[in-house]
Amino acid sequence: MNAAQRNRHAALLKATGFEDSPALTIQSTDGEIPHGRELSFAWLSGTVMTGLTSVMLMGAALYVSFQGQDTFSTAYEALQLSRPKVEGPAATDMSAKTSRLRPVAATRSDVETIEASIRETVDGRDMIRNEPFTRIRATLATASTSLSDGIPDYDPVAILNATQPIAVAADAIDVNTNVYGAEVEGEVAVRLADMPMTFVPPRAISDQSAAEFVRGLIEATTSVVGGEPTLAYAALGPSVRDLGRLGDGSTIGGVAENVTVVPKTTAASEAGLGRSERFLTLRDAAALPDVLSKNGFSANQSALVIDALRNVLRGPNLPTKTRLRILYGPLSREATSLVPYRLSLYEPRADGTYNYQATVALTDTGQYVLGIEPDFVEFPAEDTEEINVANLPSVYRSIWETGRKHELDDATIERIIGMYAYDVDLTKKISAGDSIEILETKPDADGHSEPLYVALTLGATTRKFYRFGTDGGVVDFYDPDGETGKRFLTRRPVDGGGTLRSRFGYRIHPIFHTRRLHTGIDLAAPSGTPIYAAGDGVIKYYKWQSGYGNKVEIQHVNGYETGYGHMSRYVDGLGVGSRVRQGQLIGYVGSTGQSTGPHLHFEIKINGNFVDPLSVKLPKDNILAQQYKGEFARTMAQINDLMQRQAAPVTLAQAN
């Protein structure tokens, strides 16, 4: 650049306001605003601190927004000073915004005592005495509360151990369901004697009455055409289109096998937990602590509620027909269970109306304090609960929640879960209206009861199991066909069940990006998670295989084979020809071979053909021997009779 160009450039800069000035200096007067080219470290640090403070305040506001308002402030609905009364029926005061009404489902929670005359042999004599049984009929819990806190994580292998047959000593008296045909008072001894040959029973029907009956029956079913008697057949039956319709108007249903049902959308099921409200009426007088514990209040929460109501209620017991209205919600977006936000009590009056008693609500500090009455709603005639799809628990957790609500011991709940672990996907969410029925013996001196019958209804399918003992003191649970719920192969043979990442069928390969058949399912789990044998068999392959990495193949009976791929390492002491049993450790989850992350590739082959491990119908592992079928049929009939009987006049407190 020559001199003329530099001068022209300088003139342009000066015309736009730029000029040559001295360098910046920090020699500014303390306490004064810096001028011109002066710098002040005090003013600079103040500006930086102001910016940092603003960032922290905005970050805190975002944190509150993401974590949920209920975590940081007391709910407005719980502690406001006044609430207008809504005229007529209104929706409950749910704060969570929604674009649709939540469905409301009727709930049932009946614990009844039934009595039957049981026949048994004592010291060679037949005795008949009254025996009480406990019958539970309840809808499955539609939300997780503190009742299911501390339950074991879903583990298929642990469930296998809980389904082993019950060993009963040969000389021990097993559960007796031999129902006698008539009702007796107290205990009655029965003595059997041969009927004398000279005994002739009196006639109940004379020969003349019998002849008239036959003559009338023939005349009613014949007609005369052209002088010849012919059968008068009934009108033609239903058409082909009515073939699937039963006599009562219902239609024949069935269970689809080897079918995978995919929901249209999973957005609602994957959302965080929301609020739901429960309405219930006590059928029997009950202590407030018992009612609270059976409705999701922990021991500490119950103590806080009782303390808050100490000066409001006349005593610790709630009278018959007391109404309760309980609002549930999560403590945070990451919560896996609901806690009671609010409890309102309504006392019955002599004229059939109800008097509002009190409301307690949860504050942000975890305390329960007195609140005001929530919006007016018409109490339903039956116990109901609002269904929030996001709150629906898995079948596994719902059975635990329902069992503990009805005071079943953990061992009994684990056995019930084990009955259905092979046919039911326990990790799937329940549907509103799913229910369970249980028949138990009366509690013994230690308070322990034995289950006799369990029926689980999921959707339109009901699966029943009956307790039955065979020779040698072996007791197990069988379905009406005399089969246990156990399969000789498990469908998810990894510790904890893993997370299903890819199903069986054609897909776009995650590495090669081409459409290929996925011959099994992928169960994601952390590296090192134990892998178990899906069933008894012999190892036929035990080494590296291209694409599968470290792989194991097990040959089972009747042409069944299972494969386990991408393992990080094998278990010492096993190899080709080793015999393994169901649930035995064979390796650990890894990401060897063509894999995008740690998971187990599990596959099943039948006669050399790949099948879907999750939907293929697997044979039962244990079937009742033919010699016991008659006795088992009688046991089923007796238990079914107990389930149909009316409850005894004295009933247990309802598990509301």
PDB file of C-alpha atoms in Angstrom, residues 479-598:
ATOM      1  CA  ASP A 479     -54.847 -75.409  35.462  1.00  0.00           C
ATOM      2  CA  PRO A 480     -58.202 -77.056  34.589  1.00  0.00           C
ATOM      3  CA  ASP A 481     -56.389 -79.251  32.038  1.00  0.00           C
ATOM      4  CA  GLY A 482     -54.104 -80.674  34.726  1.00  0.00           C
ATOM      5  CA  GLU A 483     -51.046 -78.692  33.590  1.00  0.00           C
ATOM      6  CA  THR A 484     -48.823 -76.410  35.625  1.00  0.00           C
ATOM      7  CA  GLY A 485     -48.034 -72.945  34.333  1.00  0.00           C
ATOM      8  CA  LYS A 486     -44.386 -73.893  33.969  1.00  0.00           C
ATOM      9  CA  ARG A 487     -42.796 -74.095  30.551  1.00  0.00           C
ATOM     10  CA  PHE A 488     -39.706 -76.095  29.854  1.00  0.00           C
ATOM     11  CA  LEU A 489     -38.115 -72.966  28.318  1.00  0.00           C
ATOM     12  CA  THR A 490     -37.947 -69.426  29.679  1.00  0.00           C
ATOM     13  CA  ARG A 491     -38.396 -66.590  27.209  1.00  0.00           C
ATOM     14  CA  ARG A 492     -35.961 -64.035  28.711  1.00  0.00           C
ATOM     15  CA  PRO A 493     -32.999 -65.964  30.189  1.00  0.00           C
ATOM     16  CA  VAL A 494     -31.000 -63.006  31.496  1.00  0.00           C
ATOM     17  CA  ASP A 495     -30.741 -61.680  35.028  1.00  0.00           C
ATOM     18  CA  GLY A 496     -33.540 -59.144  35.511  1.00  0.00           C
ATOM     19  CA  GLY A 497     -35.157 -60.025  32.187  1.00  0.00           C
ATOM     20  CA  GLY A 498     -33.248 -57.351  30.264  1.00  0.00           C
ATOM     21  CA  THR A 499     -34.791 -54.596  28.159  1.00  0.00           C
ATOM     22  CA  LEU A 500     -36.313 -55.626  24.846  1.00  0.00           C
ATOM     23  CA  ARG A 501     -34.479 -53.665  22.138  1.00  0.00           C
ATOM     24  CA  SER A 502     -35.264 -55.611  18.984  1.00  0.00           C
ATOM     25  CA  ARG A 503     -37.948 -58.172  18.193  1.00  0.00           C
ATOM     26  CA  PHE A 504     -38.013 -61.231  15.988  1.00  0.00           C
ATOM     27  CA  GLY A 505     -38.625 -60.641  12.274  1.00  0.00           C
ATOM     28  CA  TYR A 506     -37.317 -58.665   9.327  1.00  0.00           C
ATOM     29  CA  ARG A 507     -35.637 -55.379  10.126  1.00  0.00           C
ATOM     30  CA  ILE A 508     -33.000 -52.941   8.852  1.00  0.00           C
ATOM     31  CA  HIS A 509     -29.678 -54.232  10.183  1.00  0.00           C
ATOM     32  CA  PRO A 510     -28.173 -51.592  12.512  1.00  0.00           C
ATOM     33  CA  ILE A 511     -24.652 -52.130  11.087  1.00  0.00           C
ATOM     34  CA  PHE A 512     -25.091 -53.132   7.435  1.00  0.00           C
ATOM     35  CA  HIS A 513     -28.288 -51.078   6.900  1.00  0.00           C
ATOM     36  CA  THR A 514     -29.880 -53.811   4.796  1.00  0.00           C
ATOM     37  CA  ARG A 515     -33.178 -55.614   5.332  1.00  0.00           C
ATOM     38  CA  ARG A 516     -32.487 -58.944   7.027  1.00  0.00           C
ATOM     39  CA  LEU A 517     -34.306 -61.494   9.161  1.00  0.00           C
ATOM     40  CA  HIS A 518     -33.609 -61.010  12.852  1.00  0.00           C
ATOM     41  CA  THR A 519     -33.637 -64.616  14.041  1.00  0.00           C
ATOM     42  CA  GLY A 520     -34.213 -63.866  17.704  1.00  0.00           C
ATOM     43  CA  ILE A 521     -34.729 -61.054  20.194  1.00  0.00           C
ATOM     44  CA  ASP A 522     -32.215 -58.623  21.673  1.00  0.00           C
ATOM     45  CA  LEU A 523     -32.334 -58.132  25.442  1.00  0.00           C
ATOM     46  CA  ALA A 524     -30.211 -55.163  26.494  1.00  0.00           C
ATOM     47  CA  ALA A 525     -28.409 -55.357  29.833  1.00  0.00           C
ATOM     48  CA  PRO A 526     -25.150 -54.022  31.314  1.00  0.00           C
ATOM     49  CA  SER A 527     -21.964 -55.893  30.445  1.00  0.00           C
ATOM     50  CA  GLY A 528     -21.360 -58.739  32.853  1.00  0.00           C
ATOM     51  CA  THR A 529     -25.032 -59.425  33.564  1.00  0.00           C
ATOM     52  CA  PRO A 530     -25.517 -63.189  34.136  1.00  0.00           C
ATOM     53  CA  ILE A 531     -27.077 -65.293  31.375  1.00  0.00           C
ATOM     54  CA  TYR A 532     -28.897 -68.518  32.264  1.00  0.00           C
ATOM     55  CA  ALA A 533     -29.897 -71.646  30.381  1.00  0.00           C
ATOM     56  CA  ALA A 534     -33.498 -71.327  29.189  1.00  0.00           C
ATOM     57  CA  GLY A 535     -34.152 -74.998  29.897  1.00  0.00           C
ATOM     58  CA  ASP A 536     -32.604 -78.383  30.594  1.00  0.00           C
ATOM     59  CA  GLY A 537     -30.415 -79.652  27.783  1.00  0.00           C
ATOM     60  CA  VAL A 538     -26.958 -80.400  26.415  1.00  0.00           C
ATOM     61  CA  ILE A 539     -24.540 -77.789  25.049  1.00  0.00           C
ATOM     62  CA  LYS A 540     -23.884 -78.433  21.338  1.00  0.00           C
ATOM     63  CA  TYR A 541     -21.967 -75.241  20.433  1.00  0.00           C
ATOM     64  CA  TYR A 542     -19.595 -73.336  22.721  1.00  0.00           C
ATOM     65  CA  LYS A 543     -17.227 -71.001  20.864  1.00  0.00           C
ATOM     66  CA  TRP A 544     -16.889 -67.908  18.706  1.00  0.00           C
ATOM     67  CA  GLN A 545     -19.205 -67.578  15.713  1.00  0.00           C
ATOM     68  CA  SER A 546     -18.980 -64.891  13.050  1.00  0.00           C
ATOM     69  CA  GLY A 547     -21.496 -62.129  13.726  1.00  0.00           C
ATOM     70  CA  TYR A 548     -22.621 -63.644  17.043  1.00  0.00           C
ATOM     71  CA  GLY A 549     -19.284 -63.338  18.857  1.00  0.00           C
ATOM     72  CA  ASN A 550     -19.078 -65.663  21.826  1.00  0.00           C
ATOM     73  CA  LYS A 551     -22.062 -67.955  21.387  1.00  0.00           C
ATOM     74  CA  VAL A 552     -23.641 -70.936  23.138  1.00  0.00           C
ATOM     75  CA  GLU A 553     -26.217 -73.290  21.649  1.00  0.00           C
ATOM     76  CA  ILE A 554     -28.162 -75.767  23.785  1.00  0.00           C
ATOM     77  CA  GLN A 555     -30.017 -78.817  22.449  1.00  0.00           C
ATOM     78  CA  HIS A 556     -33.262 -79.536  24.295  1.00  0.00           C
ATOM     79  CA  VAL A 557     -35.741 -82.381  23.914  1.00  0.00           C
ATOM     80  CA  ASN A 558     -38.272 -82.769  21.102  1.00  0.00           C
ATOM     81  CA  GLY A 559     -36.285 -80.766  18.535  1.00  0.00           C
ATOM     82  CA  TYR A 560     -35.988 -77.526  20.503  1.00  0.00           C
ATOM     83  CA  GLU A 561     -32.729 -75.538  20.445  1.00  0.00           C
ATOM     84  CA  THR A 562     -31.772 -72.222  22.033  1.00  0.00           C
ATOM     85  CA  GLY A 563     -28.924 -69.861  21.135  1.00  0.00           C
ATOM     86  CA  TYR A 564     -27.193 -67.133  23.142  1.00  0.00           C
ATOM     87  CA  GLY A 565     -24.999 -64.602  21.307  1.00  0.00           C
ATOM     88  CA  HIS A 566     -22.645 -61.623  21.910  1.00  0.00           C
ATOM     89  CA  MET A 567     -21.570 -62.911  25.338  1.00  0.00           C
ATOM     90  CA  SER A 568     -18.577 -61.203  26.942  1.00  0.00           C
ATOM     91  CA  ARG A 569     -17.268 -64.466  28.398  1.00  0.00           C
ATOM     92  CA  TYR A 570     -18.215 -68.028  29.204  1.00  0.00           C
ATOM     93  CA  VAL A 571     -18.540 -69.774  32.543  1.00  0.00           C
ATOM     94  CA  ASP A 572     -15.613 -71.949  33.533  1.00  0.00           C
ATOM     95  CA  GLY A 573     -16.212 -75.677  33.544  1.00  0.00           C
ATOM     96  CA  LEU A 574     -18.691 -75.865  30.676  1.00  0.00           C
ATOM     97  CA  GLY A 575     -18.182 -76.974  27.091  1.00  0.00           C
ATOM     98  CA  VAL A 576     -19.654 -78.985  24.254  1.00  0.00           C
ATOM     99  CA  GLY A 577     -21.441 -81.996  25.710  1.00  0.00           C
ATOM    100  CA  SER A 578     -22.014 -80.448  29.142  1.00  0.00           C
ATOM    101  CA  ARG A 579     -25.478 -81.047  30.534  1.00  0.00           C
ATOM    102  CA  VAL A 580     -27.153 -77.931  31.985  1.00  0.00           C
ATOM    103  CA  ARG A 581     -30.381 -77.369  33.866  1.00  0.00           C
ATOM    104  CA  GLN A 582     -32.893 -74.570  33.584  1.00  0.00           C
ATOM    105  CA  GLY A 583     -31.619 -71.445  35.318  1.00  0.00           C
ATOM    106  CA  GLN A 584     -27.964 -72.537  35.374  1.00  0.00           C
ATOM    107  CA  LEU A 585     -25.389 -69.802  34.715  1.00  0.00           C
ATOM    108  CA  ILE A 586     -23.745 -70.233  31.279  1.00  0.00           C
ATOM    109  CA  GLY A 587     -22.200 -66.839  30.514  1.00  0.00           C
ATOM    110  CA  TYR A 588     -22.338 -63.062  30.789  1.00  0.00           C
ATOM    111  CA  VAL A 589     -23.792 -60.272  28.662  1.00  0.00           C
ATOM    112  CA  GLY A 590     -21.361 -58.548  26.312  1.00  0.00           C
ATOM    113  CA  SER A 591     -21.003 -56.919  22.904  1.00  0.00           C
ATOM    114  CA  THR A 592     -18.791 -59.328  20.992  1.00  0.00           C
ATOM    115  CA  GLY A 593     -19.258 -59.919  17.280  1.00  0.00           C
ATOM    116  CA  GLN A 594     -21.382 -57.597  15.146  1.00  0.00           C
ATOM    117  CA  SER A 595     -23.020 -55.649  17.944  1.00  0.00           C
ATOM    118  CA  THR A 596     -23.836 -52.009  18.651  1.00  0.00           C
ATOM    119  CA  GLY A 597     -23.906 -52.374  22.426  1.00  0.00           C
ATOM    120  CA  PRO A 598     -24.051 -54.885  25.292  1.00  0.00           C
TER     121      PRO A 598
END
